[in-house]
XYZ file of N, CA and C in Angstrom:
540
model
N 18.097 -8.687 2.788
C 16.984 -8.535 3.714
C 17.253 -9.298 4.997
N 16.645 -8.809 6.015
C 17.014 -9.519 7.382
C 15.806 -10.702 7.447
N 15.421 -11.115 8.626
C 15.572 -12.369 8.982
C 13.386 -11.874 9.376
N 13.077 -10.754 9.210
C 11.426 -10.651 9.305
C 10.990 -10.064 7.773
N 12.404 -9.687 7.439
C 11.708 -9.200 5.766
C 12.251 -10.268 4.473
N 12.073 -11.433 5.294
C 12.222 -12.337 4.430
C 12.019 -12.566 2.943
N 12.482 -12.472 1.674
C 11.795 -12.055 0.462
C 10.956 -13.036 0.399
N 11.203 -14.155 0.431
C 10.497 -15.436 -0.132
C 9.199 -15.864 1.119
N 9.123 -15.413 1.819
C 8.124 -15.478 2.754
C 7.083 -14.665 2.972
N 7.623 -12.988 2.677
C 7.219 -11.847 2.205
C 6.129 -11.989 1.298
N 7.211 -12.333 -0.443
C 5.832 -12.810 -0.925
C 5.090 -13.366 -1.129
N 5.324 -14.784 -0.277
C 4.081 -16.229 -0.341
C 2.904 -15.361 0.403
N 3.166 -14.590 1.507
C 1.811 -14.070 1.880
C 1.489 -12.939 1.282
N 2.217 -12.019 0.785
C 1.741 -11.227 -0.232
C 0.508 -11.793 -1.578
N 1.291 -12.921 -1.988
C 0.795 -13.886 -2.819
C -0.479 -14.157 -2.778
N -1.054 -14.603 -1.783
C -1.926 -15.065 -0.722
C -2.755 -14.164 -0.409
N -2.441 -12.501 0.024
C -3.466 -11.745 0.546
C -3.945 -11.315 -0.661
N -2.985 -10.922 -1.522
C -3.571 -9.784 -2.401
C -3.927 -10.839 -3.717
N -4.033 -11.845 -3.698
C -4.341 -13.213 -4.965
C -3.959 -12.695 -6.811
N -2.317 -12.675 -5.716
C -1.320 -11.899 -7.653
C -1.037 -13.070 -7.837
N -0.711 -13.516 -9.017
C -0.241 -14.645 -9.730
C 1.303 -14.476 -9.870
N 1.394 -13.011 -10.455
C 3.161 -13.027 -10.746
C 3.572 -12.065 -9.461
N 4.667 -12.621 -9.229
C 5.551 -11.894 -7.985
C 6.171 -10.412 -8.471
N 6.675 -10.499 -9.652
C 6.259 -8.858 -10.161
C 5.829 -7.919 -9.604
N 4.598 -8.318 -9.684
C 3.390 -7.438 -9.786
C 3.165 -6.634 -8.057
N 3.740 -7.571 -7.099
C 3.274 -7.018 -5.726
C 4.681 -5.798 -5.498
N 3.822 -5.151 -4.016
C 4.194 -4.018 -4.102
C 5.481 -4.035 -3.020
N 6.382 -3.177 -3.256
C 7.731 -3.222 -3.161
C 8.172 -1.736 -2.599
N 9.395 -2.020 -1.573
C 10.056 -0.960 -0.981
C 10.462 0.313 -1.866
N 10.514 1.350 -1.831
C 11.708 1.889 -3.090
C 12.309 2.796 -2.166
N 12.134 3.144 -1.052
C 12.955 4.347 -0.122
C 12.151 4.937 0.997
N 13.153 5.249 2.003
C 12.774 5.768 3.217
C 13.361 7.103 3.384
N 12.630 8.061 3.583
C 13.097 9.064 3.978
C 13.390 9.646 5.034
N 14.301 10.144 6.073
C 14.039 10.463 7.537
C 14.575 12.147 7.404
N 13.623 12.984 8.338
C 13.719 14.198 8.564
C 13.796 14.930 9.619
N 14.721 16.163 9.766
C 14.331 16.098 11.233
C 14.896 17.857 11.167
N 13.842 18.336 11.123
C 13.906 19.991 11.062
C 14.638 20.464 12.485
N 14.705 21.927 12.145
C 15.735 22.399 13.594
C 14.281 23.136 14.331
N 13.533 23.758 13.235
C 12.386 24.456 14.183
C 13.215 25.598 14.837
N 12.886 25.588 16.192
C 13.633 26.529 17.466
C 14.794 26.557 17.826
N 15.757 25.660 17.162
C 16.739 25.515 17.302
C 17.851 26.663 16.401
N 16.972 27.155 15.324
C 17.772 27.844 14.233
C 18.687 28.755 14.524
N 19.062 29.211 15.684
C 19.658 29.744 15.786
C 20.725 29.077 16.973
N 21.018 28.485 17.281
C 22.091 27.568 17.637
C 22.803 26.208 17.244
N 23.775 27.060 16.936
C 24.608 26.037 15.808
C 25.191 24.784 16.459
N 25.440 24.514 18.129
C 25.700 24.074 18.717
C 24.319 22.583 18.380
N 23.283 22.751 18.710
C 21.794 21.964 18.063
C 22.245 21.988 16.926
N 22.231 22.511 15.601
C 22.467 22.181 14.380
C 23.170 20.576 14.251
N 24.113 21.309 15.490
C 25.492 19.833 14.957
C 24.650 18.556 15.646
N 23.958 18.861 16.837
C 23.032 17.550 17.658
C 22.107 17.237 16.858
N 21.688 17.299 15.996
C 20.506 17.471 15.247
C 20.971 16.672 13.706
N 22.250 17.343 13.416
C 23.047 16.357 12.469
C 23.253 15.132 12.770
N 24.109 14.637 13.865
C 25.046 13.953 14.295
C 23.839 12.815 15.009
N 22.805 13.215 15.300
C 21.632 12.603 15.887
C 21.059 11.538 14.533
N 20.839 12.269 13.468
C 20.488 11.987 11.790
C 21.328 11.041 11.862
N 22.605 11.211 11.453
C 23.566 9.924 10.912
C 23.579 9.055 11.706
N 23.349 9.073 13.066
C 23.461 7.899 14.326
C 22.386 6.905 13.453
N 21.094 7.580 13.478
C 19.981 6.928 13.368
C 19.720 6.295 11.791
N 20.422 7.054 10.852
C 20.309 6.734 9.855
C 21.502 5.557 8.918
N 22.850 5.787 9.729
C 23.823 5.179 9.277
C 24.351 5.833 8.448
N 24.297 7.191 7.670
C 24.773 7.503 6.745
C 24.855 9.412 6.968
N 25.191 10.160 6.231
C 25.415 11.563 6.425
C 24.443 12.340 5.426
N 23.588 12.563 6.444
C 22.374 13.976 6.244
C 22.780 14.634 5.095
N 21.544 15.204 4.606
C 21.815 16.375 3.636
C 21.255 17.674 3.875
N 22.099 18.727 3.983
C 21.045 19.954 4.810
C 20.287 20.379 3.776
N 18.659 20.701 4.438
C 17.948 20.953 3.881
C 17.918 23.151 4.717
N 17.813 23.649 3.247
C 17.774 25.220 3.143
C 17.070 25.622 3.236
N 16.518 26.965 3.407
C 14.800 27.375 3.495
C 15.347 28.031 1.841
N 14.022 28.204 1.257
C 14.127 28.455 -0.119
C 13.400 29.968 -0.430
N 12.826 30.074 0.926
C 12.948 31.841 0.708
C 12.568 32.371 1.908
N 12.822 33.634 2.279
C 12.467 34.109 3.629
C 11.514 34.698 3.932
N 11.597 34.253 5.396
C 10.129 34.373 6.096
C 10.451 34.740 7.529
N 9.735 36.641 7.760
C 10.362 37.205 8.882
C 9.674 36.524 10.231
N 8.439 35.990 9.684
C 7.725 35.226 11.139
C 8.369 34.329 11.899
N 9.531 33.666 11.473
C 9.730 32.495 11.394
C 11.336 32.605 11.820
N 11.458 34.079 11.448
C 13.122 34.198 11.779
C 14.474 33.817 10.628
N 13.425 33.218 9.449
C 14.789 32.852 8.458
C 14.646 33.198 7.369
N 15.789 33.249 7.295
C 16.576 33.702 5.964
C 16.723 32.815 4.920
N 16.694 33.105 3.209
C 17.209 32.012 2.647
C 18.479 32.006 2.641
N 18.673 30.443 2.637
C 19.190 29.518 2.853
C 20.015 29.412 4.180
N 19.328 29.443 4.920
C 19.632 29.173 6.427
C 19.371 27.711 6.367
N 20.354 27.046 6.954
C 19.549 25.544 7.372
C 18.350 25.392 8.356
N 17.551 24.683 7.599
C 16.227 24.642 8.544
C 15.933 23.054 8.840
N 16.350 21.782 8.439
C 16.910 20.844 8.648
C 17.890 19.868 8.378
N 17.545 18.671 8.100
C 18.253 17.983 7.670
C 17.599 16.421 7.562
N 18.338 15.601 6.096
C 17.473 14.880 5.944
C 18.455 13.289 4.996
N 18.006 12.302 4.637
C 18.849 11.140 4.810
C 17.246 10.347 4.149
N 18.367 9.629 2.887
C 17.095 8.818 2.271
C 17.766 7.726 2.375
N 17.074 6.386 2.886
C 17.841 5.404 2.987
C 16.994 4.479 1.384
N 18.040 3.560 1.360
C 17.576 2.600 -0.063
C 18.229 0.829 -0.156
N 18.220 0.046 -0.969
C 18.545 -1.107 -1.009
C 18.622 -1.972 0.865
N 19.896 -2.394 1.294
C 19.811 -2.893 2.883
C 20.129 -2.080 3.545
N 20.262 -0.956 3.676
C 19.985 -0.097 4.928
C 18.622 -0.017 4.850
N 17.965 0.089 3.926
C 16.338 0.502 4.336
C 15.888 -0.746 5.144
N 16.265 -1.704 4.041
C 15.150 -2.898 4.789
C 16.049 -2.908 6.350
N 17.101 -2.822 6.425
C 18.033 -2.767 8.144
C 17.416 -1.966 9.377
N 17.250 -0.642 8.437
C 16.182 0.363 9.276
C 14.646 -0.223 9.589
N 13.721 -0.602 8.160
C 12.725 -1.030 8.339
C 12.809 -1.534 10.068
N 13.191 -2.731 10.121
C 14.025 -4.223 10.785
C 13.771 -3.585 11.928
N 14.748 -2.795 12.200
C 14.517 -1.780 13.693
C 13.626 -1.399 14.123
N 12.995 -0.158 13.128
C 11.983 0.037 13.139
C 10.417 -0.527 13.621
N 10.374 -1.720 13.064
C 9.530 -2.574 13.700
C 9.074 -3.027 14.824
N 11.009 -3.395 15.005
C 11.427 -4.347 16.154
C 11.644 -3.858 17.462
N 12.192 -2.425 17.096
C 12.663 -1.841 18.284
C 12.143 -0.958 18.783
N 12.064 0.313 17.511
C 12.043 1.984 17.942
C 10.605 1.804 18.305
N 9.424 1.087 17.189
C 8.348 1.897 17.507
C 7.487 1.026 19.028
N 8.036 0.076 19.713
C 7.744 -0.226 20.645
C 8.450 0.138 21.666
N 9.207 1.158 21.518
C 10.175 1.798 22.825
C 9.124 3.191 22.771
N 8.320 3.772 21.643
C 7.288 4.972 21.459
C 6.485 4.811 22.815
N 6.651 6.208 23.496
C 5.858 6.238 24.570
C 4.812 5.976 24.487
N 3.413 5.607 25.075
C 1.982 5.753 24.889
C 1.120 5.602 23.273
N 2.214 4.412 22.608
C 1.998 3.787 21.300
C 0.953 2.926 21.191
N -0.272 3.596 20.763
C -1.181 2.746 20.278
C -1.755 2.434 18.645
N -0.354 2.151 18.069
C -0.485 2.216 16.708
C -0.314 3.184 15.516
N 0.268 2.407 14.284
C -0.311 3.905 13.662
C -1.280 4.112 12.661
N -2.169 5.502 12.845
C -3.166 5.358 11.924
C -2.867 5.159 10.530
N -4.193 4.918 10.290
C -4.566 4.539 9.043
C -4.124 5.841 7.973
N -4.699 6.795 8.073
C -4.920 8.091 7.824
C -3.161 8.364 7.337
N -2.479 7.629 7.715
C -0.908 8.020 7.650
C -0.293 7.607 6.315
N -1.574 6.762 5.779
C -0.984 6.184 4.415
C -2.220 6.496 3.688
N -1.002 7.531 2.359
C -1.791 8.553 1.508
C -2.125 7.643 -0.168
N -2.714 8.692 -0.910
C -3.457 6.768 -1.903
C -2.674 6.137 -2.479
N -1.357 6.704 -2.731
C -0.142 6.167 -3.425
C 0.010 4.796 -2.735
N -0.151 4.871 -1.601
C 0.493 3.944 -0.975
C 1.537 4.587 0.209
N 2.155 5.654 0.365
C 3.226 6.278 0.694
C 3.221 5.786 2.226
N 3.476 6.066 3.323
C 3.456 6.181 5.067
C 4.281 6.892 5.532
N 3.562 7.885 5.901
C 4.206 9.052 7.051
C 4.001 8.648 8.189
N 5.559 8.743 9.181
C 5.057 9.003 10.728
C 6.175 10.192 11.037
N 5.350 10.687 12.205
C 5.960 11.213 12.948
C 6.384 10.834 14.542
N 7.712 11.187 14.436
C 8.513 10.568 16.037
C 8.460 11.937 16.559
N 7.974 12.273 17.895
C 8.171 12.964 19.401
C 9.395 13.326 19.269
N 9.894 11.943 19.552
C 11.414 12.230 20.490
C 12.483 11.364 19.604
N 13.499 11.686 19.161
C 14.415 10.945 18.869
C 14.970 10.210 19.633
N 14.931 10.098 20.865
C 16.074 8.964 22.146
C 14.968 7.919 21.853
N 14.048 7.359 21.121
C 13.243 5.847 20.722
C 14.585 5.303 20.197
N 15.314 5.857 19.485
C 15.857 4.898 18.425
C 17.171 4.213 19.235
N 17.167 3.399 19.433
C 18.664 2.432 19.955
C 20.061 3.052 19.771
N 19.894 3.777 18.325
C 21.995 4.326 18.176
C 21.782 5.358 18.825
N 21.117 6.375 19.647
C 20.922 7.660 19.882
C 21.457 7.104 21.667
N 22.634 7.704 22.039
C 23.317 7.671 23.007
C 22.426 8.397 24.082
N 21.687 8.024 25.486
C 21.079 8.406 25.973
C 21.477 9.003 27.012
N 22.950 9.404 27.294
C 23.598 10.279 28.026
C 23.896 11.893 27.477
N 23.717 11.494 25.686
C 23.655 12.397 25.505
C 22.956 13.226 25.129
N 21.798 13.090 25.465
C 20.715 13.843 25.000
C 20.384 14.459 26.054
N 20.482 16.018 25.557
C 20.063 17.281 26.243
C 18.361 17.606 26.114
N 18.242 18.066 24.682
C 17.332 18.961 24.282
C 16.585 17.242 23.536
N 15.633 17.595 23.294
C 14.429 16.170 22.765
C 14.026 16.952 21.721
N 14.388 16.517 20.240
C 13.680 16.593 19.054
C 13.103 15.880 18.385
N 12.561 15.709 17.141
C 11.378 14.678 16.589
C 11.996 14.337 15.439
N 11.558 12.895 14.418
C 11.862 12.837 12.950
C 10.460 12.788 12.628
N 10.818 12.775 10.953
C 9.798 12.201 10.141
C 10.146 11.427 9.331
N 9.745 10.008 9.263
C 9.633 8.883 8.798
C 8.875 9.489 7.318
N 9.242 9.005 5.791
C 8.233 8.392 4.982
C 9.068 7.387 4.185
N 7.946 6.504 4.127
C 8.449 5.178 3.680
C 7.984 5.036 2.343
N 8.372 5.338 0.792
C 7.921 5.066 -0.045
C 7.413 3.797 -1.029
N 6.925 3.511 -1.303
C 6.591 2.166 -1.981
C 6.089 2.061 -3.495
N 6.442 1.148 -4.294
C 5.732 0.846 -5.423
C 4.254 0.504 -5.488
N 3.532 0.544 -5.479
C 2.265 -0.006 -5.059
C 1.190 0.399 -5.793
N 0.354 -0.691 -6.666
C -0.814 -0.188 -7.486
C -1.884 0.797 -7.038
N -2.125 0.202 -5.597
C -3.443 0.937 -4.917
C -2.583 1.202 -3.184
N -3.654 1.922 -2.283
C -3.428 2.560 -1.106
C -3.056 0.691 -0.281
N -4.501 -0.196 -0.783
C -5.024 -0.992 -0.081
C -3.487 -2.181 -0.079
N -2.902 -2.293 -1.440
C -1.837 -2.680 -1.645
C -0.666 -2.890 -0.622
N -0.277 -1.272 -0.595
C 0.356 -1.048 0.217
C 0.239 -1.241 1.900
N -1.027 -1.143 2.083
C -1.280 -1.171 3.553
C -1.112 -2.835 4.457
N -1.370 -3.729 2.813
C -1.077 -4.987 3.335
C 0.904 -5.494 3.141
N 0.976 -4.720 2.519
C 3.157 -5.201 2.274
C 3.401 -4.287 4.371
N 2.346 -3.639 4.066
C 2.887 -2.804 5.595
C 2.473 -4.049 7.042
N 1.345 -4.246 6.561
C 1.542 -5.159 7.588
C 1.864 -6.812 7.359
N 2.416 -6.928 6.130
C 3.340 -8.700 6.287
C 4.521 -8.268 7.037
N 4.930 -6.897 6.866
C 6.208 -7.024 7.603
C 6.113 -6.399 9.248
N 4.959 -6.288 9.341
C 5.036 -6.030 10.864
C 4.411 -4.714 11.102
N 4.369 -3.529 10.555
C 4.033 -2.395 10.897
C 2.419 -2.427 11.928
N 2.382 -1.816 13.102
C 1.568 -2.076 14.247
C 0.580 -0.887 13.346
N -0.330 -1.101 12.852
C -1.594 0.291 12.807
C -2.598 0.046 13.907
N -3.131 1.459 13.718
C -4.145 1.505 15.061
C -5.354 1.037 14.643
N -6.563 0.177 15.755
C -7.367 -0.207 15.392
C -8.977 0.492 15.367
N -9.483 0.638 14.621
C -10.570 1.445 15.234
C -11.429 1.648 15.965
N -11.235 2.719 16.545
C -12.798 3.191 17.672
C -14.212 2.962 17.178
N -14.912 2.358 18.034
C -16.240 1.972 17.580
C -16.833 3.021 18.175
């Protein structure tokens, strides 16, 4: 773990918010998922590869194409056309990504005022969605032509929603505050 996802600091306030006795018991990373569909792109293979090569920058590791699983003429595809591509991070790349994440990408987010609440489902889970991929630091900003989006979900162990929402914010995650 890096130097804000401190374990032992992590869970003294974990400890503390959620009043667990055993360290066990609090709720814990298990995987990040990042996604990043082609959409409009499906038919240029030239994007396919930006769209790949964009994935592994950001992710550190090599995508897995995701297929359409049956066809759909509205839409233009065929099965198994690639329709994105996708990268689960786990052990220290996640918490590495987390790290960034925090630190970097989502305060480089244009017109970022948090993220909702609403984004974390009762599991505990957190979805976001990114605009633009050029937030993230490895994404070479000379080379970006065309502006596509990911999707973040961050999975967690977690008894309850409420659980989770507090491991989200010991480590930093900015949520939005509410409108009165």
């Amino acid at each position: 773990m890096t130097n804000i996802l401190n374990k032992k600091t992590l869970d003294e306030k974990l400890i503390k918010k959620l009043e667990v006795s055993n360290p066990m018991a609090l709720p814990k990373f298990k995987k990040i998922t990042i996604n990043a569909g082609v959409g409009k792109f499906i038919k240029d293979k030239n994007m396919l590869e930006v769209v790949r090569e964009t994935l592994t920058q950001v992710s550190g590791q090599k995508p897995v194409e995701t297929k359409a699983r049956k066809s759909i003429a509205g839409f233009k595809v065929r099965e198994g056309n690639v329709v994105g591509y996708m990268a689960t991070l786990r052990g220290k790349r996640m918490y590495d990504f987390l790290a960034r994440l925090v630190n970097v990408t989502l305060p480089r987010v244009r017109d970022f005022r948090g993220i909702p609440l609403s984004s974390v489902d009762r599991e505990g889970n957190l979805s976001i969605g990114i605009k633009e991929h050029s937030v993230f630091p490895e994404v070479d900003q000379e080379k970006v032509h065309n502006i596509h989006g990911l999707q973040l979900t961050i999975t967690v162990d977690a008894n309850s929603r409420d659980e989770a929402i507090e491991l989200y914010r010991a480590i930093g995650i900015p949520f939005a505050k509410k409108e009165l």
